[in-house]
Amino acid sequence: MFIQRGKHETTWTVLRNFGYDNALNLCTEYLYPRLNVPQGCSAELNSNGIMFLTALFQKYDEDKDGCLSPVEVHNLFSVCPLLTWPAETYRMVETNEKGWITYQGFLSCWMLTTLLDYNQMFEYLAYFGYNDAVHNQTSAVTVTRDKRTDWQKKFTERNVFRCQVIGSKDAGKTSLLQGFIGNDVQRMTAVEKAALPRFTANSLNVCGQEKYLVMHEIDVLAPEETLCTYELQCDVVCLVYDVSNPHSFEYFATIYKARSGFNFSVSLAKNYFHRTRIPCLVVGTKCDCREVLQQFECQPYEFCKKNHLPPPVKYSATMTRSSNVFVKIATLANYPHIKHIYYLHDSSTWLKFSVAAAAAAFAGFIILRHI
């Protein structure tokens, strides 16, 4: 309309107001607003971002079946040049039996994107039209406080936790990640193992609150292998071993680097979690197979007890999200000040611990408000 009336200056004013440059492309400043995320902090979607994405999902879910079909996904990304979901996205979050992404999977996908690359999330939000309603995409994202502050305050305000799943090759890490998003053995075997992603994300309930857990699979090819700094940056660690492989436990035990009560022949400068504040949970996979003695100085149960860790949790690919292993992982991440907790003997004790920890965190929050 402005062009037809000959008011070119008005046309350019409108275009620049919506972030377009002289080449009629969205400018860098519009796509990637500056956001400072200090070391020890993370970026996660807040209520503004969730509300916008929920409205977006409802808009493109034309048949209102709670899932996005391939056609609906195509329509969603029609406004995003060169941006779409890669095929592996559908194996990173929850989908229905047809492989269509659900509403929960939709939110989990964006939680994962924001945690790993908030600039990419800003780009998506800009093309989806977030800036039409709100001036800047940064209002959709919250920068969490430093984890050191969480340890001091004895509670965390984070809603998205990152879990590094570490273990030897073929220890069952991929099955654990796929089980977290509800994929059973049949759905996993339908896809080549190389095509399965290293990340999965889903939501779960932790002490009455909805939290998101992002699980990242890391292979350890040898006990002497050094983990990089990126692989050590997380909220919780899941150390995985195969109960049917007598040499599997040695890998993770060496990585953890137990206290001097155990004599390791391998000297590791960086590969350990014992002296860090990162909580750890030991998971024994393939528990549907015959369990064998581990070729190590002590068995997993004794190892955890001597290191004041929760007892090993058993998991099998025949089990899905009904297993409480994922809730236990998220619970440890939710209370970051508790690294070495008392030895938890059974699931009922876990429940008591969760309730007590929640009560302690709430009491601490109330006290802090009145200081």
CSV table of C-alpha atoms in Angstrom, one decimal, residues 93 176 357:
chain,number,residue,atom,x,y,z
A,93,VAL,CA,12.0,-35.8,21.8
A,176,LEU,CA,18.7,-45.3,28.2
A,357,ALA,CA,14.9,-31.9,50.4
